[in-house]
Coordinates of C-alpha atoms and ligand atoms in Angstrom, one line a residue:
X1 CA -19.3 -11.4 0.4
X2 CA -16.8 -13.4 -0.3
X3 CA -13.2 -12.1 1.7
X4 CA -11.3 -12.7 -2.4
X5 CA -14.0 -9.5 -3.9
X6 CA -13.5 -7.4 -0.1
X7 CA -10.0 -8.2 -1.5
X8 CA -9.1 -4.1 -2.2
X9 CA -5.9 -4.5 -4.6
X10 CA -8.6 -6.9 -6.6
X11 CA -10.8 -3.9 -6.8
X12 CA -8.1 -1.6 -7.5
X13 CA -7.4 -3.8 -10.5
X14 CA -10.3 -4.0 -11.8
X15 CA -10.8 -0.6 -12.4
X16 CA -7.8 -0.6 -13.3
X17 CA -8.5 -3.0 -16.0
X18 CA -11.3 -1.3 -16.9
X19 CA -10.1 2.3 -17.2
X20 CA -7.2 0.8 -19.1
X21 CA -9.5 -0.4 -22.6
X22 CA -12.1 2.8 -21.9
X23 CA -8.5 4.4 -23.5
X24 CA -7.9 1.9 -25.2
X25 CA -4.8 1.2 -23.9
X26 CA -3.2 -2.6 -25.0
X27 CA -2.2 -4.2 -22.0
X28 CA 1.4 -3.6 -22.8
X29 CA 0.7 -0.4 -22.1
X30 CA -0.1 -0.3 -18.6
X31 CA 0.6 -4.1 -17.5
X32 CA 3.7 -2.5 -15.3
X33 CA 1.0 -0.3 -12.9
X34 CA -0.8 -3.7 -12.0
X35 CA 2.2 -4.6 -9.8
X36 CA 3.9 -2.5 -7.4
X37 CA 7.4 -1.9 -8.4
X38 CA 8.5 -2.5 -4.5
X39 CA 7.5 -4.4 -1.3
X40 CA 9.3 -4.6 2.0
X41 CA 7.9 -6.9 5.4
X42 CA 9.8 -5.5 8.1
X43 CA 10.0 -7.1 11.9
X44 CA 9.5 -3.9 14.4
X45 CA 10.9 -5.7 17.8
X46 CA 9.8 -2.6 20.4
X47 CA 10.3 -3.4 24.1
X48 CA 6.8 -3.2 25.4
X49 CA 6.4 -1.1 29.3
X50 CA 6.0 -4.5 31.2
X51 CA 9.5 -5.3 29.8
X52 CA 8.2 -8.0 27.0
X53 CA 9.5 -8.3 23.6
X54 CA 6.5 -8.2 20.4
X55 CA 7.6 -8.6 17.5
X56 CA 5.1 -5.8 14.6
X57 CA 4.7 -7.0 10.9
X58 CA 5.4 -3.4 9.5
X59 CA 5.1 -3.2 5.6
X60 CA 5.9 0.7 3.4
X61 CA 5.3 -0.6 -0.6
X62 CA 5.9 1.6 -3.5
X63 CA 3.3 1.1 -6.4
X64 CA 5.2 3.8 -8.9
X65 CA 8.3 5.5 -9.2
X66 CA 7.3 7.0 -12.8
X67 CA 6.0 10.2 -12.0
X68 CA 8.6 11.8 -9.1
X69 CA 9.5 10.6 -5.4
X70 CA 7.2 7.6 -3.7
X71 CA 4.6 9.2 -1.5
X72 CA 1.9 7.7 0.8
X73 CA 1.2 7.5 4.6
X74 CA 1.8 5.6 7.4
X75 CA -0.5 3.7 9.1
X76 CA -1.4 1.9 12.0
X77 CA -4.2 -0.7 12.8
X78 CA -4.7 -4.5 13.0
X79 CA -6.2 -4.9 9.9
X80 CA -2.8 -3.8 7.6
X81 CA -2.1 -6.1 5.9
X82 CA 0.6 -7.1 2.7
X83 CA -2.8 -6.3 0.8
X84 CA -4.1 -3.2 2.6
X85 CA -1.5 -1.7 2.5
X86 CA -0.9 -2.4 -1.8
X87 CA -3.8 -1.2 -2.5
X88 CA -3.1 2.2 -0.6
X89 CA -0.5 2.5 -2.8
X90 CA -1.0 2.4 -6.0
X91 CA -4.4 4.7 -5.2
X92 CA -1.4 6.9 -3.9
X93 CA -0.3 6.6 -7.5
X94 CA -4.0 7.5 -9.2
X95 CA -4.5 10.3 -6.6
X96 CA -0.9 12.1 -6.9
X97 CA -1.8 12.0 -10.7
X98 CA -5.4 13.0 -10.8
X99 CA -4.4 16.1 -9.1
X100 CA -1.1 16.6 -11.8
X101 CA 1.3 16.6 -9.2
X102 CA 4.7 15.0 -9.4
X103 CA 5.0 12.0 -7.0
X104 CA 4.5 8.8 -7.8
X105 CA 2.4 5.8 -4.8
X106 CA 3.5 4.7 -1.8
X107 CA 1.7 3.7 1.4
X108 CA 3.5 1.4 4.7
X109 CA 1.3 0.6 8.2
X110 CA 2.7 -1.5 11.3
X111 CA -0.2 -4.8 12.2
X112 CA -0.5 -2.8 15.6
X113 CA -3.2 -1.9 18.8
X114 CA -2.4 1.5 18.4
X115 CA -5.0 2.7 21.7
X116 CA -3.9 -0.1 23.6
X117 CA -0.5 1.6 23.1
X118 CA 1.1 4.0 25.8
X119 CA 3.0 6.9 23.8
X120 CA 7.1 5.4 24.9
X121 CA 5.5 1.7 23.3
X122 CA 4.7 4.4 20.2
X123 CA 7.8 6.6 20.3
X124 CA 10.0 2.8 19.7
X125 CA 7.9 1.2 17.4
X126 CA 8.0 4.2 14.6
X127 CA 11.5 4.5 15.6
X128 CA 12.3 1.1 15.2
X129 CA 9.6 0.4 11.8
X130 CA 11.6 3.9 10.3
X131 CA 15.0 2.8 11.0
X132 CA 14.1 -1.1 9.2
X133 CA 12.2 0.8 6.2
X134 CA 14.7 3.4 6.0
X135 CA 16.8 2.1 2.5
X136 CA 13.7 2.7 1.2
X137 CA 12.9 6.5 2.2
X138 CA 14.0 9.9 1.6
X139 CA 13.7 13.7 -0.1
X140 CA 14.1 12.0 -3.5
X141 CA 13.0 8.2 -3.0
X142 CA 10.1 8.1 -0.5
X143 CA 7.8 10.0 1.8
X144 CA 6.1 8.9 4.2
X145 CA 2.9 11.2 5.7
X146 CA 0.3 10.6 8.3
X147 CA -2.6 8.1 8.0
X148 CA -4.6 6.4 9.7
X149 CA -4.0 6.4 13.8
X150 CA -0.8 8.5 13.0
X151 CA -0.1 12.1 13.4
X152 CA 2.3 15.1 14.0
X153 CA 3.8 13.6 16.5
X154 CA 5.0 10.1 14.1
X155 CA 6.1 12.4 11.8
X156 CA 8.3 13.8 14.2
X157 CA 9.5 11.2 15.6
X158 CA 10.4 9.4 11.3
X159 CA 11.7 12.7 10.7
X160 CA 13.8 12.6 13.9
X161 CA 15.0 9.2 13.9
X162 CA 15.8 9.7 9.7
X163 CA 18.2 12.8 10.8
X164 CA 20.1 10.8 13.3
X165 CA 20.6 8.0 11.3
X166 CA 22.1 10.6 8.3
X167 CA 23.5 12.9 10.4
X168 CA 21.9 16.3 10.2
X169 CA 17.9 17.3 9.7
X170 CA 16.3 16.1 6.9
X171 CA 12.5 18.0 7.0
X172 CA 11.8 16.1 3.7
X173 CA 11.6 13.3 4.9
X174 CA 7.7 13.1 5.7
X175 CA 5.5 15.5 5.7
X176 CA 2.6 15.6 7.5
X177 CA 5.0 17.3 10.9
X178 CA 4.7 19.9 12.9
X179 CA 5.3 23.6 11.7
X180 CA 7.9 23.9 14.4
X181 CA 10.3 21.7 13.0
X182 CA 9.3 22.3 9.2
X183 CA 5.4 21.0 8.8
X184 CA 3.7 23.4 6.6
X185 CA 0.6 25.7 8.1
X186 CA -2.2 24.6 6.4
X187 CA -1.4 20.7 6.4
X188 CA -3.1 19.6 9.7
X189 CA -6.8 20.9 7.5
X190 CA -5.7 20.0 3.8
X191 CA -7.5 16.8 3.4
X192 CA -10.3 18.1 5.5
X193 CA -10.3 21.2 3.0
X194 CA -10.2 18.8 0.1
X195 CA -12.9 17.2 0.9
X196 CA -15.1 20.7 1.6
X197 CA -13.1 21.7 -1.9
X198 CA -15.2 18.6 -3.8
X199 CA -18.2 18.9 -2.2
X200 CA -18.8 22.7 -3.1
X201 CA -17.4 21.9 -6.5
X202 CA -19.8 18.9 -7.0
X203 CA -22.9 21.3 -5.6
X204 CA -22.3 24.0 -8.2
X205 CA -21.9 21.4 -11.5
X206 CA -25.1 20.5 -9.6
X207 CA -26.8 23.5 -9.8
X208 CA -27.8 23.1 -5.8
X209 CA -27.4 25.0 -3.2
X210 CA -25.3 24.4 0.5
X211 CA -29.2 23.9 1.8
X212 CA -28.1 20.4 2.7
X213 CA -27.7 17.6 4.7
X214 CA -24.7 15.3 5.4
X215 CA -23.4 12.9 7.2
X216 CA -20.1 11.9 8.1
X217 CA -18.9 8.6 8.6
X218 CA -15.0 9.2 11.0
X219 CA -14.4 11.5 12.6
X220 CA -11.2 12.1 12.9
X221 CA -8.0 14.3 11.1
X222 CA -10.2 14.1 7.9
X223 CA -13.5 13.5 8.5
X224 CA -13.9 16.2 11.9
X225 CA -11.9 18.4 10.0
X226 CA -14.4 17.8 7.0
X227 CA -17.2 17.6 9.7
X228 CA -16.4 21.7 10.7
X229 CA -15.3 22.8 7.7
X230 CA -19.0 22.1 5.6
X231 CA -20.8 23.4 8.7
X232 CA -18.8 26.9 8.4
X233 CA -20.5 26.9 4.5
X234 CA -23.5 26.5 6.1
X235 CA -24.3 22.5 5.4
X236 CA -26.5 20.6 8.6
X237 CA -24.5 18.0 9.5
X238 CA -26.5 16.1 11.0
X239 CA -24.5 12.3 11.3
X240 CA -21.3 11.6 12.4
X241 CA -19.4 8.1 14.4
X242 CA -16.6 7.3 15.0
X243 CA -15.6 3.5 16.1
X244 CA -16.9 4.3 19.7
X245 CA -20.6 5.7 18.3
X246 CA -22.5 6.7 15.5
X247 CA -24.5 10.1 16.4
X248 CA -27.9 11.8 14.2
X249 CA -29.8 15.0 15.1
X250 CA -31.9 15.3 12.5
X251 CA -32.0 19.7 13.2
X252 CA -27.8 20.0 13.5
X253 CA -25.1 18.6 15.3
X254 CA -22.7 21.2 16.9
X255 CA -19.6 20.4 15.0
X256 CA -17.4 22.6 16.9
X257 CA -18.3 20.9 20.5
X258 CA -18.4 17.7 18.9
X259 CA -14.9 18.3 18.4
X260 CA -13.9 19.6 21.3
X261 CA -15.6 16.5 22.9
X262 CA -13.7 14.5 21.3
X263 CA -10.2 16.5 22.1
X264 CA -10.9 15.2 25.9
X265 CA -11.7 12.0 25.3
X266 CA -8.8 10.0 23.9
X267 CA -10.3 11.3 20.3
X268 CA -14.2 9.2 20.5
X269 CA -17.9 10.7 20.0
X270 CA -18.6 8.1 22.8
X271 CA -20.9 9.8 25.6
X272 CA -21.4 13.0 23.7
X273 CA -24.3 14.5 23.7
X274 CA -26.4 18.0 23.1
X275 CA -30.1 18.2 23.2
X276 CA -32.1 15.6 20.1
X277 CA -29.1 13.9 20.0
X278 CA -29.5 10.0 19.1
X279 CA -27.0 7.1 19.1
X280 CA -27.6 5.6 16.0
X281 CA -25.9 2.1 14.7
X282 CA -22.8 2.7 12.1
X283 CA -24.8 1.1 9.4
X284 CA -27.9 3.7 9.9
X285 CA -25.5 5.7 9.6
X286 CA -24.5 5.1 5.9
X287 CA -27.8 5.3 5.1
X288 CA -29.6 7.8 6.3
X289 CA -31.4 10.1 4.8
X290 CA -29.6 12.3 3.8
X291 CA -28.2 14.4 0.7
X292 CA -24.4 13.8 1.4
X293 CA -22.6 11.0 2.7
X294 CA -19.0 11.3 3.6
X295 CA -17.6 7.7 4.2
X296 CA -14.4 9.2 5.9
X297 CA -13.0 6.4 7.6
X298 CA -11.7 3.0 6.0
X299 CA -12.2 1.3 3.2
X300 CA -15.0 -1.0 2.5
X301 CA -17.8 0.3 4.8
X302 CA -20.3 0.9 1.7
X303 CA -20.4 -3.3 0.0
X304 CA -23.1 -5.0 -1.7
X305 CA -24.6 -5.9 1.6
X306 CA -26.3 -1.8 2.3
X307 CA -24.9 0.0 -1.2
X308 CA -28.8 -0.4 -1.8
X309 CA -30.0 0.7 1.5
X310 CA -27.6 4.2 1.2
X311 CA -30.2 7.2 -0.1
X312 CA -27.9 9.9 0.3
X313 CA -28.0 11.4 -3.4
X314 CA -24.1 12.2 -3.4
X315 CA -20.8 10.5 -2.2
X316 CA -18.4 12.1 -1.8
X317 CA -15.2 9.3 -1.3
X318 CA -13.1 11.2 2.2
X319 CA -12.0 7.5 3.4
X320 CA -9.2 5.4 1.0
X321 CA -11.8 2.8 -1.0
X322 CA -14.3 2.2 1.1
X323 CA -16.8 2.1 -1.5
X324 CA -16.1 -2.3 -2.4
X325 CA -16.7 -2.4 -6.5
X326 CA -19.9 -4.6 -6.1
X327 CA -21.9 -1.4 -4.1
X328 CA -20.0 0.9 -6.8
X329 CA -21.6 -0.5 -9.6
X330 CA -25.3 -1.0 -7.5
X331 CA -24.7 3.1 -6.4
X332 CA -24.4 3.7 -10.2
X333 CA -27.1 2.1 -11.3
X334 CA -29.2 4.0 -8.9
X335 CA -27.2 7.3 -10.5
X336 CA -26.0 8.0 -6.9
X337 CA -23.2 10.5 -8.1
X338 CA -19.6 9.0 -6.0
X339 CA -17.2 11.7 -6.0
X340 CA -14.6 8.6 -5.9
X341 CA -11.3 8.5 -3.4
X342 CA -8.7 10.0 -5.5
X343 CA -9.8 13.2 -6.4
X344 CA -12.0 14.3 -3.4
X345 CA -9.0 13.5 -0.5
X346 CA -5.7 14.6 -2.6
X347 CA -6.3 17.4 -0.7
X348 CA -3.9 16.0 1.5
X349 CA -1.3 14.7 -0.4
X350 CA -1.1 18.8 -1.9
X351 CA 0.1 20.1 0.5
X352 CA 2.3 17.7 1.5
X353 CA 3.5 18.7 -1.4
X354 CA 3.8 22.1 -0.7
X355 CA 5.4 21.5 2.6
X356 CA 7.9 19.4 0.8
X357 CA 8.5 22.2 -1.3
X358 CA 9.2 24.2 1.4
X359 CA 11.5 21.8 2.3
X360 CA 13.4 21.5 -0.3
X361 CA 14.1 24.9 -0.9
X362 CA 14.1 26.4 2.4
X363 CA 10.5 28.6 1.6
X364 CA 8.4 29.4 4.5
X365 CA 4.9 30.2 2.5
X366 CA 1.5 31.8 4.2
X367 CA -2.0 29.9 5.0
X368 CA -3.3 32.2 3.2
X369 CA -1.2 31.3 -0.2
X370 CA -1.8 27.6 0.9
X371 CA -4.7 27.3 0.6
X372 CA -5.3 29.5 -2.4
X373 CA -2.7 27.4 -4.3
X374 CA -5.2 23.9 -2.7
X375 CA -8.0 25.5 -4.0
X376 CA -6.5 26.4 -7.4
X377 CA -5.1 22.5 -7.8
X378 CA -8.1 20.4 -6.5
X379 CA -10.7 23.1 -8.3
X380 CA -8.4 22.3 -11.6
X381 CA -9.0 18.4 -11.1
X382 CA -12.1 18.9 -10.1
X383 CA -13.1 20.3 -14.1
X384 CA -10.6 17.8 -16.1
X385 CA -12.8 14.7 -14.1
X386 CA -15.7 16.5 -15.0
X387 CA -14.8 17.1 -18.3
X388 CA -13.9 13.6 -18.8
X389 CA -16.4 12.5 -17.1
X390 CA -19.8 14.6 -19.4
X391 CA -18.0 13.8 -23.2
X392 CA -16.7 10.1 -22.9
X393 CA -20.3 9.4 -20.5
X394 CA -18.6 7.5 -17.5
X395 CA -19.2 8.4 -13.0
X396 CA -17.1 10.2 -12.4
X397 CA -14.8 7.5 -10.7
X398 CA -13.9 5.9 -14.0
X399 CA -13.2 9.6 -15.3
X400 CA -10.6 10.3 -12.2
X401 CA -8.6 7.0 -13.3
X402 CA -8.7 8.0 -16.8
X403 CA -7.1 11.2 -15.7
X404 CA -4.9 9.4 -13.8
X405 CA -4.0 6.3 -15.9
X406 CA -3.8 8.3 -19.5
X407 CA -1.1 10.9 -16.9
X408 CA 1.1 7.8 -15.7
X409 CA 1.3 5.4 -18.8
X410 CA 2.0 8.5 -20.9
X411 CA 5.2 9.0 -18.8
X412 CA 6.3 5.6 -17.8
X413 CA 6.1 5.2 -22.2
X414 CA 8.0 8.0 -22.6
X415 CA 10.7 6.7 -20.3
X416 CA 10.4 3.1 -21.2
X417 CA 12.2 -0.2 -19.4
X418 CA 15.9 -0.1 -18.3
X419 CA 17.3 -1.6 -19.3
Ligands
NAD501 P1 -7.8 8.9 11.6 O1 -7.4 7.1 12.2 O2 -7.8 10.5 12.3 O3 -9.0 9.0 11.5 C1 -10.3 8.3 11.9 C2 -11.4 7.6 11.7 O4 -11.8 7.1 11.9 C3 -11.4 8.2 14.0 O5 -12.5 8.8 13.8 C4 -12.3 6.5 14.5 O6 -12.9 6.8 15.3 C5 -13.0 6.1 12.6 N1 -13.4 4.7 12.8 C6 -12.5 4.1 12.6 N2 -12.7 2.8 12.3 C7 -15.1 3.0 12.7 C8 -15.7 2.1 11.7 N3 -15.4 1.0 11.8 N4 -16.5 3.0 12.2 C9 -16.6 4.5 11.8 N5 -15.8 5.2 12.0 C10 -14.9 4.5 12.4 O7 -7.2 8.9 10.4 P2 -7.7 10.5 8.6 O8 -6.2 10.5 9.2 O9 -9.0 10.8 9.6 O10 -8.4 8.8 7.7 C11 -9.2 8.4 7.5 C12 -9.1 8.3 6.7 O11 -8.6 9.2 5.5 C13 -8.3 7.1 5.8 O12 -8.8 5.7 4.7 C14 -7.6 7.7 5.4 O13 -6.7 6.7 4.3 C15 -7.2 8.2 4.5 N6 -7.3 9.4 3.8 C16 -6.5 10.0 5.3 C17 -5.5 11.4 4.3 C18 -5.1 12.9 5.7 O14 -4.3 13.1 5.4 N7 -4.6 11.5 7.4 C19 -5.5 11.8 4.1 C20 -6.3 11.3 2.3 C21 -7.6 9.8 2.7

């Protein structure tokens, strides 16, 4: 597959154009949404533990602030580049619109290898990156959150850096913070919980029961929690994987025990053992004979190369952009039910929104309240997307884009062009 076809921003544009056509929008009605509003590239110098200076490349992109402040995570990964961050920012715009929360889309990232860096180096990297993007973030402008390889601690450093430079505490500048400094109960599990709610919604529509097997690619914040909550619901998780290995057990894996192992093993599954478990390749995991496949790692995992070999009947995209457009077409022709990322993994941003509301209003809500509000938002969004899917005879992905683009394009039209 050519590199161009796997460019996630190009993939996003293709979907956007198709959704616009389905909605009957003129090019002028949505052309502004083909371009990010603002792209910031920053150099992030860090004095490493060995005394050497390394300059890291960082980004923060605002795709759209049409419906509210920009919102999106920060990723630390060697594959981070401008095109990836642009796509991730745009997907945030669509995601916030699908679940109808008053945010636009943003994303950030630093190209680095966090597993090779000490905590001290990561702290310095985070603080300097925050200082470099300071002019364009803030509770009313753009609110970062965790993404791949960033966590509560990274958010705490970002919040502290921003607050120090402002001279007063600004908890609402980031979400996904530790609860002790204004984080929300339920935020850490929110994306995985949203994935679980989505799985329940899709099987309900298809009139299926929970006697189903699931494979989950990625065992981090999203994949690990989704696997845990789904196993608690009675599903059989037969395959799990992370960057270190993939594991299969026909009878179902003890997810609690695997999570405990990974927690004490630098977040990696390599070396995890239980009776009857076997190591397989990551591609074998994606192609397992399961009812439901949940990609929860990175983008471009399901491609033209392996789409025909995928045996799951339902795919729930917990990661952002795990399926290329070409793979999507192959799977659609094969009648695989695909619940798209912008709907399936929106639980995180929904509870981020609850966290920000609590920060801005000095509220402190309890976890049951948050979980039930999350369920309400996810269920409503799923219903709306399902309705468009049925009425227009389009895929769930197209339906989700139609809902999202319809809302953003309408807001853009009402606001008009400045000046
Ligand atoms: P994380 O860093 O906590 O976990 C990522 C997991 O993927 C790790 O287990 C890692 O080992 C694994 N992984 C990396 N490369 C892999 C590979 N080649 N094969 C198999 N596994 C691999 O990140 P996360 O927060 O769980 O994010 C996962 C995905 O979910 C990303 O696409 C992210 O953008 C998306 N997402 C995250 C959130 C959130 O709230 N954290 C919200 C919405 C979407």
